[in-house]
Amino acid sequence: MLNTRPLVHVEAEEQEQQVLRPIDFLQNQFEVAPPLKGADEDLQDPEYETPAERAKSLTKKQLMLALASSVKNADRFWEQWQHQYLTSLREQHTRTVSSKRGSRITPKVGQIVLICDTIQPRHS
């Protein structure tokens, strides 16, 4: 099962735009829904088609449209990946690397201070 969570932070004013999700690479606007109760009732419905029957009923034109849509979605996904996701990773990395982990504040009597941290690199 592919992840349907957004890859980048979505601002409130950007909610009209489609959100970039890993699953969109394969299927545009794919909605993951839990299995419905009473699925056995569908088998009694004369108009119900199993997935295999539905696949057989697809026409060549529908398949070509689906292929074109998948190619378009892959291109859109790649553009958003390059311009949004990779940019946000770069910005986050820049913020993390540029921020020093130490402090120039001189400790006062009675304050608790961290003298050694194994994660903290030396000379920083």
Tab-separated table of C-alpha atoms in Angstrom:
chain	number	residue	atom	x	y	z
A	1	MET	CA	0.000	0.000	0.000
A	2	LEU	CA	1.403	3.368	-0.952
A	3	ASN	CA	1.539	6.326	1.364
A	4	THR	CA	-1.224	8.897	0.901
A	5	ARG	CA	0.135	11.543	3.304
A	6	PRO	CA	1.361	14.852	1.844
A	7	LEU	CA	5.108	15.087	1.199
A	8	VAL	CA	5.327	18.817	1.862
A	9	HIS	CA	3.709	21.185	4.341
A	10	VAL	CA	0.450	22.577	3.000
A	11	GLU	CA	-0.370	26.184	3.868
A	12	ALA	CA	-4.002	27.119	4.533
A	13	GLU	CA	-4.205	29.299	1.416
A	14	GLU	CA	-2.715	26.518	-0.759
A	15	GLN	CA	-5.385	23.950	0.051
A	16	GLU	CA	-7.086	24.506	-3.314
A	17	GLN	CA	-3.976	23.134	-5.040
A	18	GLN	CA	-3.544	19.420	-5.236
A	19	VAL	CA	-1.254	18.101	-2.524
A	20	LEU	CA	1.812	16.084	-3.519
A	21	ARG	CA	1.523	12.490	-2.238
A	22	PRO	CA	3.561	9.383	-3.151
A	23	ILE	CA	0.469	7.584	-4.402
A	24	ASP	CA	-0.196	10.358	-6.937
A	25	PHE	CA	2.799	9.112	-8.914
A	26	LEU	CA	0.783	6.059	-9.901
A	27	GLN	CA	-2.838	7.108	-9.597
A	28	ASN	CA	-4.100	10.686	-9.570
A	29	GLN	CA	-6.454	11.620	-6.723
A	30	PHE	CA	-6.526	8.078	-5.394
A	31	GLU	CA	-8.725	7.844	-2.328
A	32	VAL	CA	-8.053	5.090	0.174
A	33	ALA	CA	-11.273	3.981	1.801
A	34	PRO	CA	-11.800	1.266	4.385
A	35	PRO	CA	-13.622	-1.851	3.203
A	36	LEU	CA	-17.354	-1.318	3.296
A	37	LYS	CA	-19.530	-3.473	5.486
A	38	GLY	CA	-21.973	-5.554	3.555
A	39	ALA	CA	-19.705	-6.161	0.563
A	40	ASP	CA	-21.442	-9.519	0.180
A	41	GLU	CA	-24.644	-7.632	-0.575
A	42	ASP	CA	-22.967	-6.230	-3.694
A	43	LEU	CA	-22.678	-9.730	-5.118
A	44	GLN	CA	-26.484	-9.959	-5.095
A	45	ASP	CA	-26.790	-6.720	-7.123
A	46	PRO	CA	-27.301	-7.591	-10.828
A	47	GLU	CA	-25.410	-4.442	-11.926
A	48	TYR	CA	-22.383	-5.153	-9.702
A	49	GLU	CA	-19.162	-6.004	-11.551
A	50	THR	CA	-16.215	-7.713	-9.936
A	51	PRO	CA	-12.832	-6.036	-10.534
A	52	ALA	CA	-12.009	-8.715	-13.123
A	53	GLU	CA	-15.275	-8.120	-14.985
A	54	ARG	CA	-14.760	-4.356	-14.837
A	55	ALA	CA	-11.240	-4.719	-16.278
A	56	LYS	CA	-12.612	-6.711	-19.210
A	57	SER	CA	-15.185	-4.026	-19.972
A	58	LEU	CA	-12.589	-1.264	-20.404
A	59	THR	CA	-12.293	-0.103	-23.961
A	60	LYS	CA	-9.081	0.672	-25.801
A	61	LYS	CA	-9.953	4.375	-25.706
A	62	GLN	CA	-10.405	4.283	-21.925
A	63	LEU	CA	-7.082	2.495	-21.531
A	64	MET	CA	-5.304	5.052	-23.725
A	65	LEU	CA	-6.853	7.889	-21.697
A	66	ALA	CA	-5.763	6.190	-18.475
A	67	LEU	CA	-2.213	5.810	-19.817
A	68	ALA	CA	-2.093	9.461	-20.899
A	69	SER	CA	-3.393	10.490	-17.480
A	70	SER	CA	-0.722	8.394	-15.749
A	71	VAL	CA	2.031	9.973	-17.859
A	72	LYS	CA	0.659	13.454	-17.135
A	73	ASN	CA	0.467	12.654	-13.417
A	74	ALA	CA	4.032	11.348	-13.403
A	75	ASP	CA	5.245	14.563	-15.070
A	76	ARG	CA	3.285	16.723	-12.618
A	77	PHE	CA	4.582	14.656	-9.707
A	78	TRP	CA	8.176	15.122	-10.925
A	79	GLU	CA	7.757	18.892	-11.275
A	80	GLN	CA	6.275	19.218	-7.782
A	81	TRP	CA	8.945	16.871	-6.417
A	82	GLN	CA	11.709	19.067	-7.799
A	83	HIS	CA	10.208	22.456	-6.967
A	84	GLN	CA	8.431	21.819	-3.663
A	85	TYR	CA	9.751	18.742	-1.899
A	86	LEU	CA	13.455	19.050	-2.704
A	87	THR	CA	13.344	22.797	-2.025
A	88	SER	CA	11.758	22.241	1.384
A	89	LEU	CA	14.387	19.604	2.226
A	90	ARG	CA	17.156	22.011	1.211
A	91	GLU	CA	15.667	24.825	3.313
A	92	GLN	CA	15.232	22.554	6.321
A	93	HIS	CA	18.813	21.325	6.008
A	94	THR	CA	20.110	24.904	5.756
A	95	ARG	CA	18.212	25.925	8.901
A	96	THR	CA	19.450	22.879	10.809
A	97	VAL	CA	23.104	23.185	9.772
A	98	SER	CA	23.342	26.942	10.257
A	99	SER	CA	21.900	26.884	13.771
A	100	LYS	CA	24.556	26.356	16.413
A	101	ARG	CA	23.846	23.881	19.138
A	102	GLY	CA	25.779	25.786	21.762
A	103	SER	CA	25.051	29.014	23.557
A	104	ARG	CA	27.054	32.169	24.230
A	105	ILE	CA	25.132	32.804	27.442
A	106	THR	CA	27.294	32.566	30.550
A	107	PRO	CA	25.673	30.285	33.118
A	108	LYS	CA	24.744	31.736	36.487
A	109	VAL	CA	25.065	30.132	39.898
A	110	GLY	CA	22.265	27.620	40.446
A	111	GLN	CA	21.536	27.001	36.756
A	112	ILE	CA	21.683	23.513	35.320
A	113	VAL	CA	23.971	23.210	32.306
A	114	LEU	CA	24.816	20.430	29.878
A	115	ILE	CA	28.567	19.939	29.847
A	116	CYS	CA	28.919	16.970	27.501
A	117	ASP	CA	26.623	15.680	24.797
A	118	THR	CA	27.693	12.668	22.731
A	119	ILE	CA	25.612	13.901	19.798
A	120	GLN	CA	27.198	17.375	19.823
A	121	PRO	CA	30.195	17.525	17.447
A	122	ARG	CA	33.482	18.756	18.889
A	123	HIS	CA	34.577	22.387	18.493
A	124	SER	CA	31.108	23.733	17.812
